Amino acid sequence: MKLGVVGLPNVGKSTLFNALTSNKAMAANYPFCTIEPNVGVVAVRDERIDTLSKLFNSRKTIYSTIEFVDIAGLVKGASKGEGLGNKFLSHIREVDAIVHVVRCFVDENITHVSGKINPIDDIETINLELIFADMDTLSRRIDKTKTASRGGDRKFVTELEILGKIMMTLEKGLPARAAELTDVELEFAKTLFLLTFKPVIYCANVSESGDEERVSAVERYAAKEGSAVISLCASLEEELSGLDVEERALFIQELGLSESGLDKLVKACYKLLGLISFLTAGEKESRAWRIERGTKAPQAAGTIHTDFERGFIRAEVIDYNSLIDCGSFVVAKTKGKIRSEGKDYVVQDGDVVEFRFNV
């Protein structure tokens, strides 16, 4: 699962990426300092795993992860190849969702490509470039499908209808994900790999003072298209990422926060992709396993090992809170809290699972 970190030049993309991954991607005060995308794997911090690890005295504690890609800054005209537009567009096609970093902070020492701080203008600059790129992609697909439909094949006629719906949406200046499509049409739309069909979370990069008015503007914009918004100070988060765990926790507490902005962002991205975690626990390790919401038990078992899915017999399941209340699997069994679930069971977030299978 990849999330692309995008935005105009000098909005704080690389600073945020550094904070997320504790890597040191170049962060400089000029456009296009990020040319080839930096890639980093980020742990999804989960207090449940920490608690289980202590409870079972686990030798290893393993979190689920998400991959972030820091993509080159985009400028007006990117859909026509301006700046590093072609590279930007090719890299963004490869990600599952977009983290759109929006500059809400004012800093005279950091230039802005348009010369003024206006987060909505910045958002629309990128969104329009992505829409233009999608219109170009869609135009070519429509021409190809029209040719194929001349034989009267109903499949291509139906495809043309769907392509037309999406094109009309783009022509209104709206992303492809805003098109009103049926479930069947949505499945076809996914095969088009359109840039504006990807889910988006806007990350408002603020100063330590908050910049509430600009953040509110971003929130209102995002609400219209059903996207999420997270606000954080990327420079502060980068500073926090350089501290050890105890120092970071103390600093966050001193700021009057329950968790860092990065933790909120990573969790929001996890939710954006429709992901949940089921858990395993024991002396060897306590671990979170990433699956898509709605995954059934055999397929969840397959994320651990393909043999688990092929030879699936049943899943022994207890929800996290019940296990913590009981204090051990032994007590949970005596209290009848552990359930035996079959092949049709849909695994829930926070399920602690042990799979039974034939080798």
Short mmCIF file of C-alpha atoms in Angstrom, two decimals:
data_model
loop_
_atom_site.label_atom_id
_atom_site.label_comp_id
_atom_site.label_asym_id
_atom_site.label_seq_id
_atom_site.Cartn_x
_atom_site.Cartn_y
_atom_site.Cartn_z
CA MET A 1 0.00 0.00 0.00
CA LYS A 2 1.61 3.24 -1.19
CA LEU A 3 0.63 6.82 -0.42
CA GLY A 4 2.08 9.59 -2.54
CA VAL A 5 3.02 12.82 -0.74
CA VAL A 6 2.34 15.62 -3.23
CA GLY A 7 2.07 19.39 -3.32
CA LEU A 8 3.47 22.53 -4.90
CA PRO A 9 7.18 23.23 -4.41
CA ASN A 10 8.19 24.55 -0.97
CA VAL A 11 5.02 23.55 0.88
CA GLY A 12 6.86 21.19 3.25
CA LYS A 13 6.52 17.83 1.48
CA SER A 14 10.06 16.67 2.09
CA THR A 15 10.06 18.03 5.65
CA LEU A 16 6.93 16.01 6.34
CA PHE A 17 8.43 12.96 4.66
CA ASN A 18 11.58 13.29 6.79
CA ALA A 19 9.44 13.41 9.90
CA LEU A 20 7.34 10.43 8.81
CA THR A 21 10.22 8.18 7.97
CA SER A 22 13.08 9.71 9.97
CA ASN A 23 14.93 9.67 6.64
CA LYS A 24 16.80 12.74 5.50
CA ALA A 25 15.43 13.53 2.07
CA MET A 26 16.83 16.82 0.78
CA ALA A 27 14.67 19.75 1.91
CA ALA A 28 15.79 22.96 0.22
CA ASN A 29 14.35 26.38 -0.51
CA TYR A 30 13.94 26.02 -4.27
CA PRO A 31 11.56 24.14 -6.58
CA PHE A 32 12.23 20.54 -7.64
CA CYS A 33 14.78 19.65 -4.95
CA THR A 34 12.95 16.31 -4.92
CA ILE A 35 13.33 14.84 -8.40
CA GLU A 36 13.34 11.06 -7.97
CA PRO A 37 10.77 9.95 -5.41
CA ASN A 38 12.03 9.06 -1.95
CA VAL A 39 10.33 6.00 -0.49
CA GLY A 40 9.92 5.17 3.18
CA VAL A 41 8.06 2.52 5.16
CA VAL A 42 6.25 3.93 8.20
CA ALA A 43 5.01 1.98 11.22
CA VAL A 44 1.35 2.41 12.17
CA ARG A 45 1.78 2.93 15.90
CA ASP A 46 -0.76 0.85 17.81
CA GLU A 47 -1.07 0.98 21.59
CA ARG A 48 -2.87 -2.37 21.51
CA ILE A 49 0.29 -4.08 20.27
CA ASP A 50 2.37 -2.37 22.97
CA THR A 51 -0.05 -3.62 25.63
CA LEU A 52 -0.15 -7.17 24.26
CA SER A 53 3.63 -7.26 24.03
CA LYS A 54 3.91 -6.37 27.73
CA LEU A 55 1.14 -8.79 28.70
CA PHE A 56 2.78 -11.74 26.94
CA ASN A 57 6.37 -10.60 27.52
CA SER A 58 6.87 -10.87 23.76
CA ARG A 59 10.39 -10.98 22.38
CA LYS A 60 9.31 -8.89 19.37
CA THR A 61 6.78 -6.10 18.88
CA ILE A 62 5.80 -5.63 15.23
CA TYR A 63 3.47 -2.91 13.94
CA SER A 64 1.66 -2.78 10.64
CA THR A 65 3.18 -0.48 8.04
CA ILE A 66 2.32 1.92 5.23
CA GLU A 67 4.67 2.99 2.43
CA PHE A 68 5.03 6.70 1.70
CA VAL A 69 6.48 8.12 -1.52
CA ASP A 70 7.78 11.72 -1.58
CA ILE A 71 6.98 12.93 -5.10
CA ALA A 72 8.52 15.91 -6.91
CA GLY A 73 6.77 19.28 -6.59
CA LEU A 74 4.20 20.06 -9.26
CA VAL A 75 3.63 23.42 -10.95
CA LYS A 76 0.96 24.93 -13.20
CA GLY A 77 1.20 23.34 -16.64
CA ALA A 78 2.48 19.98 -15.36
CA SER A 79 -0.15 18.13 -17.40
CA LYS A 80 1.55 19.62 -20.48
CA GLY A 81 5.04 18.70 -19.25
CA GLU A 82 5.93 21.94 -17.43
CA GLY A 83 8.50 21.65 -14.63
CA LEU A 84 8.82 17.99 -13.72
CA GLY A 85 5.21 17.34 -14.68
CA ASN A 86 5.73 14.13 -16.63
CA LYS A 87 7.76 12.56 -13.82
CA PHE A 88 5.22 13.75 -11.25
CA LEU A 89 2.32 12.21 -13.14
CA SER A 90 4.07 8.89 -13.75
CA HIS A 91 4.99 8.55 -10.07
CA ILE A 92 1.54 9.48 -8.80
CA ARG A 93 -0.07 6.82 -11.00
CA GLU A 94 1.75 4.17 -8.97
CA VAL A 95 0.31 5.08 -5.56
CA ASP A 96 -2.95 3.92 -3.97
CA ALA A 97 -3.88 7.25 -2.39
CA ILE A 98 -2.64 10.83 -2.16
CA VAL A 99 -1.48 12.92 0.78
CA HIS A 100 -1.79 16.45 -0.58
CA VAL A 101 0.38 18.80 1.51
CA VAL A 102 -1.02 22.33 1.55
CA ARG A 103 0.97 25.31 2.77
CA CYS A 104 -0.90 27.28 5.43
CA PHE A 105 2.15 28.77 7.20
CA VAL A 106 3.77 32.13 6.46
CA ASP A 107 7.56 32.32 6.32
CA GLU A 108 9.26 35.14 4.41
CA ASN A 109 12.44 33.04 4.23
CA ILE A 110 10.72 30.30 2.22
CA THR A 111 9.61 31.36 -1.24
CA HIS A 112 6.24 30.46 -2.72
CA VAL A 113 6.01 29.72 -6.44
CA SER A 114 3.03 32.10 -6.88
CA GLY A 115 4.35 34.75 -4.50
CA LYS A 116 1.43 34.53 -2.06
CA ILE A 117 0.06 32.12 0.55
CA ASN A 118 -3.37 30.92 -0.56
CA PRO A 119 -4.02 27.23 0.22
CA ILE A 120 -7.17 26.98 -1.92
CA ASP A 121 -5.38 28.37 -4.99
CA ASP A 122 -2.59 25.85 -4.35
CA ILE A 123 -5.04 22.96 -4.04
CA GLU A 124 -6.86 23.94 -7.22
CA THR A 125 -3.60 24.31 -9.16
CA ILE A 126 -2.71 20.70 -8.48
CA ASN A 127 -6.24 19.35 -8.78
CA LEU A 128 -6.74 21.03 -12.16
CA GLU A 129 -3.47 19.63 -13.48
CA LEU A 130 -4.54 16.15 -12.43
CA ILE A 131 -7.96 16.69 -14.01
CA PHE A 132 -6.34 17.86 -17.28
CA ALA A 133 -4.11 14.79 -17.28
CA ASP A 134 -7.12 12.53 -16.71
CA MET A 135 -9.10 14.23 -19.49
CA ASP A 136 -6.23 13.51 -21.86
CA THR A 137 -6.12 9.86 -20.75
CA LEU A 138 -9.89 9.56 -21.03
CA SER A 139 -10.03 11.16 -24.49
CA ARG A 140 -7.66 8.56 -25.87
CA ARG A 141 -9.64 5.76 -24.21
CA ILE A 142 -12.92 7.10 -25.60
CA ASP A 143 -11.52 7.23 -29.14
CA LYS A 144 -10.28 3.66 -28.84
CA THR A 145 -13.58 2.43 -27.40
CA LYS A 146 -15.64 4.20 -30.09
CA THR A 147 -13.68 2.32 -32.74
CA ALA A 148 -14.21 -0.99 -30.93
CA SER A 149 -17.95 -0.31 -30.48
CA ARG A 150 -18.67 0.01 -34.20
CA GLY A 151 -19.20 -3.74 -34.37
CA GLY A 152 -22.18 -3.39 -32.03
CA ASP A 153 -20.61 -5.18 -29.06
CA ARG A 154 -22.73 -4.12 -26.06
CA LYS A 155 -19.68 -4.27 -23.78
CA PHE A 156 -18.01 -1.36 -25.56
CA VAL A 157 -21.27 0.60 -25.78
CA THR A 158 -21.64 0.31 -22.00
CA GLU A 159 -18.02 1.33 -21.49
CA LEU A 160 -18.57 4.42 -23.61
CA GLU A 161 -21.50 5.43 -21.40
CA ILE A 162 -19.34 5.14 -18.28
CA LEU A 163 -16.44 7.00 -19.88
CA GLY A 164 -18.88 9.76 -20.85
CA LYS A 165 -20.13 10.11 -17.28
CA ILE A 166 -16.60 10.47 -15.97
CA MET A 167 -15.59 12.94 -18.70
CA MET A 168 -18.60 15.14 -17.92
CA THR A 169 -17.52 15.20 -14.27
CA LEU A 170 -13.96 16.20 -15.19
CA GLU A 171 -15.22 18.92 -17.54
CA LYS A 172 -17.02 20.48 -14.55
CA GLY A 173 -13.65 20.80 -12.81
CA LEU A 174 -14.43 17.93 -10.44
CA PRO A 175 -12.26 14.85 -9.75
CA ALA A 176 -13.24 11.50 -11.27
CA ARG A 177 -14.05 10.16 -7.79
CA ALA A 178 -16.96 12.66 -7.69
CA ALA A 179 -18.71 10.96 -10.64
CA GLU A 180 -22.03 9.36 -9.74
CA LEU A 181 -21.43 5.72 -10.66
CA THR A 182 -23.04 2.42 -9.76
CA ASP A 183 -20.99 -0.28 -8.03
CA VAL A 184 -20.46 -2.06 -11.35
CA GLU A 185 -19.42 1.19 -13.03
CA LEU A 186 -17.03 1.92 -10.16
CA GLU A 187 -15.28 -1.39 -10.71
CA PHE A 188 -14.72 -0.50 -14.36
CA ALA A 189 -13.58 3.03 -13.45
CA LYS A 190 -10.86 1.58 -11.21
CA THR A 191 -9.31 -0.13 -14.24
CA LEU A 192 -8.72 3.26 -15.89
CA PHE A 193 -6.08 4.24 -13.30
CA LEU A 194 -7.16 7.87 -13.31
CA LEU A 195 -5.22 10.24 -11.08
CA THR A 196 -8.31 11.96 -9.68
CA PHE A 197 -9.99 8.67 -8.89
CA LYS A 198 -7.48 8.09 -6.10
CA PRO A 199 -8.65 8.97 -2.55
CA VAL A 200 -7.11 12.12 -1.06
CA ILE A 201 -6.27 13.41 2.39
CA TYR A 202 -5.27 17.06 2.67
CA CYS A 203 -2.44 17.77 5.09
CA ALA A 204 -2.53 21.43 6.16
CA ASN A 205 1.05 22.39 7.03
CA VAL A 206 0.79 25.10 9.68
CA SER A 207 3.14 27.14 11.82
CA GLU A 208 3.26 26.50 15.55
CA SER A 209 0.66 29.26 16.00
CA GLY A 210 -1.93 27.18 14.11
CA ASP A 211 -3.05 29.31 11.11
CA GLU A 212 -6.68 28.46 11.90
CA GLU A 213 -8.29 30.63 9.22
CA ARG A 214 -6.39 28.97 6.37
CA VAL A 215 -6.97 25.49 7.85
CA SER A 216 -10.71 26.20 8.02
CA ALA A 217 -10.67 27.13 4.34
CA VAL A 218 -8.99 23.82 3.50
CA GLU A 219 -11.54 21.93 5.63
CA ARG A 220 -14.45 23.60 3.82
CA TYR A 221 -12.93 22.75 0.45
CA ALA A 222 -12.29 19.13 1.43
CA ALA A 223 -15.81 18.72 2.81
CA LYS A 224 -17.28 19.52 -0.62
CA GLU A 225 -15.50 16.56 -2.19
CA GLY A 226 -15.69 14.22 0.81
CA SER A 227 -11.96 14.24 1.55
CA ALA A 228 -10.31 14.24 4.97
CA VAL A 229 -8.07 16.95 6.46
CA ILE A 230 -5.24 16.71 8.99
CA SER A 231 -3.40 19.80 10.22
CA LEU A 232 0.13 19.62 11.61
CA CYS A 233 3.36 21.59 11.78
CA ALA A 234 5.81 19.61 9.63
CA SER A 235 8.89 21.35 11.01
CA LEU A 236 7.81 20.59 14.59
CA GLU A 237 7.01 16.99 13.67
CA GLU A 238 10.46 16.63 12.11
CA GLU A 239 11.98 17.91 15.36
CA LEU A 240 9.88 15.43 17.35
CA SER A 241 10.94 12.56 15.10
CA GLY A 242 14.56 13.14 16.10
CA LEU A 243 13.84 12.49 19.78
CA ASP A 244 13.83 9.11 21.47
CA VAL A 245 10.49 7.55 22.44
CA GLU A 246 10.41 8.86 26.03
CA GLU A 247 11.51 12.39 25.11
CA ARG A 248 8.97 12.52 22.29
CA ALA A 249 6.14 11.37 24.57
CA LEU A 250 7.10 14.00 27.16
CA PHE A 251 7.29 16.77 24.55
CA ILE A 252 3.86 15.81 23.13
CA GLN A 253 2.43 15.85 26.66
CA GLU A 254 3.92 19.29 27.29
CA LEU A 255 2.22 20.52 24.12
CA GLY A 256 -1.11 19.33 25.57
CA LEU A 257 -1.63 16.70 22.89
CA SER A 258 -2.67 13.05 23.17
CA GLU A 259 -0.59 12.00 20.14
CA SER A 260 1.64 13.55 17.52
CA GLY A 261 0.33 15.00 14.27
CA LEU A 262 2.20 12.27 12.41
CA ASP A 263 0.40 9.53 14.35
CA LYS A 264 -2.91 11.17 13.45
CA LEU A 265 -1.87 11.40 9.81
CA VAL A 266 -0.76 7.78 9.56
CA LYS A 267 -3.98 6.55 11.21
CA ALA A 268 -6.05 8.76 8.91
CA CYS A 269 -4.23 7.33 5.88
CA TYR A 270 -4.85 3.81 7.17
CA LYS A 271 -8.57 4.62 7.38
CA LEU A 272 -8.53 6.33 3.98
CA LEU A 273 -7.34 3.10 2.36
CA GLY A 274 -10.04 1.07 4.10
CA LEU A 275 -7.51 -0.88 6.16
CA ILE A 276 -7.83 -2.49 9.59
CA SER A 277 -5.53 -4.60 11.76
CA PHE A 278 -6.07 -7.97 13.33
CA LEU A 279 -3.63 -8.98 16.05
CA THR A 280 -1.61 -12.00 17.08
CA ALA A 281 0.09 -12.31 20.45
CA GLY A 282 2.46 -14.64 22.28
CA GLU A 283 5.93 -14.99 23.76
CA LYS A 284 7.60 -15.01 20.33
CA GLU A 285 5.96 -11.81 19.10
CA SER A 286 2.95 -9.53 19.32
CA ARG A 287 2.03 -8.24 15.89
CA ALA A 288 -0.52 -6.24 13.91
CA TRP A 289 -1.46 -7.60 10.49
CA ARG A 290 -2.85 -5.25 7.85
CA ILE A 291 -5.92 -6.33 5.87
CA GLU A 292 -8.67 -4.59 3.94
CA ARG A 293 -11.94 -4.08 5.81
CA GLY A 294 -14.33 -6.90 4.92
CA THR A 295 -11.64 -9.60 4.61
CA LYS A 296 -12.78 -13.10 5.58
CA ALA A 297 -10.85 -15.37 7.93
CA PRO A 298 -9.08 -17.62 5.35
CA GLN A 299 -7.77 -14.60 3.41
CA ALA A 300 -6.70 -12.91 6.66
CA ALA A 301 -4.80 -16.10 7.52
CA GLY A 302 -3.12 -15.88 4.13
CA THR A 303 -1.50 -12.57 5.09
CA ILE A 304 0.53 -14.53 7.65
CA HIS A 305 1.38 -17.40 5.31
CA THR A 306 -0.22 -18.80 2.15
CA ASP A 307 -0.27 -22.27 3.77
CA PHE A 308 -2.60 -20.87 6.46
CA GLU A 309 -5.14 -19.93 3.80
CA ARG A 310 -4.85 -23.14 1.78
CA GLY A 311 -5.21 -25.37 4.82
CA PHE A 312 -7.61 -23.18 6.82
CA ILE A 313 -9.76 -25.07 9.33
CA ARG A 314 -10.99 -22.38 11.71
CA ALA A 315 -10.01 -19.18 13.51
CA GLU A 316 -10.03 -18.87 17.28
CA VAL A 317 -10.99 -15.26 17.94
CA ILE A 318 -11.27 -12.91 20.90
CA ASP A 319 -11.62 -9.14 20.73
CA TYR A 320 -8.72 -7.14 22.14
CA ASN A 321 -10.61 -5.57 25.07
CA SER A 322 -11.95 -8.94 26.28
CA LEU A 323 -8.46 -10.45 26.19
CA ILE A 324 -7.01 -7.56 28.20
CA ASP A 325 -9.85 -7.89 30.74
CA CYS A 326 -9.13 -11.62 31.09
CA GLY A 327 -5.37 -11.16 31.26
CA SER A 328 -4.48 -14.35 29.35
CA PHE A 329 -5.76 -16.82 26.75
CA VAL A 330 -6.15 -19.47 29.47
CA VAL A 331 -8.52 -17.33 31.53
CA ALA A 332 -10.34 -16.21 28.37
CA LYS A 333 -10.97 -19.85 27.43
CA THR A 334 -12.31 -20.76 30.88
CA LYS A 335 -14.69 -17.80 30.66
CA GLY A 336 -15.85 -18.81 27.18
CA LYS A 337 -14.63 -15.59 25.60
CA ILE A 338 -12.77 -17.22 22.71
CA ARG A 339 -14.96 -17.96 19.70
CA SER A 340 -14.41 -20.55 16.98
CA GLU A 341 -15.10 -18.96 13.59
CA GLY A 342 -15.28 -20.56 10.13
CA LYS A 343 -14.53 -19.60 6.55
CA ASP A 344 -17.30 -17.00 6.27
CA TYR A 345 -16.24 -14.99 9.31
CA VAL A 346 -15.33 -11.38 8.48
CA VAL A 347 -12.33 -10.37 10.58
CA GLN A 348 -12.84 -7.21 12.64
CA ASP A 349 -10.38 -4.51 13.64
CA GLY A 350 -8.79 -5.48 16.95
CA ASP A 351 -9.56 -9.19 16.72
CA VAL A 352 -6.84 -11.25 18.38
CA VAL A 353 -6.68 -14.41 16.28
CA GLU A 354 -5.06 -17.83 16.28
CA PHE A 355 -5.56 -19.80 13.08
CA ARG A 356 -5.96 -23.56 12.89
CA PHE A 357 -4.92 -25.16 9.61
CA ASN A 358 -3.80 -28.36 7.90
CA VAL A 359 -0.23 -28.44 6.58
#
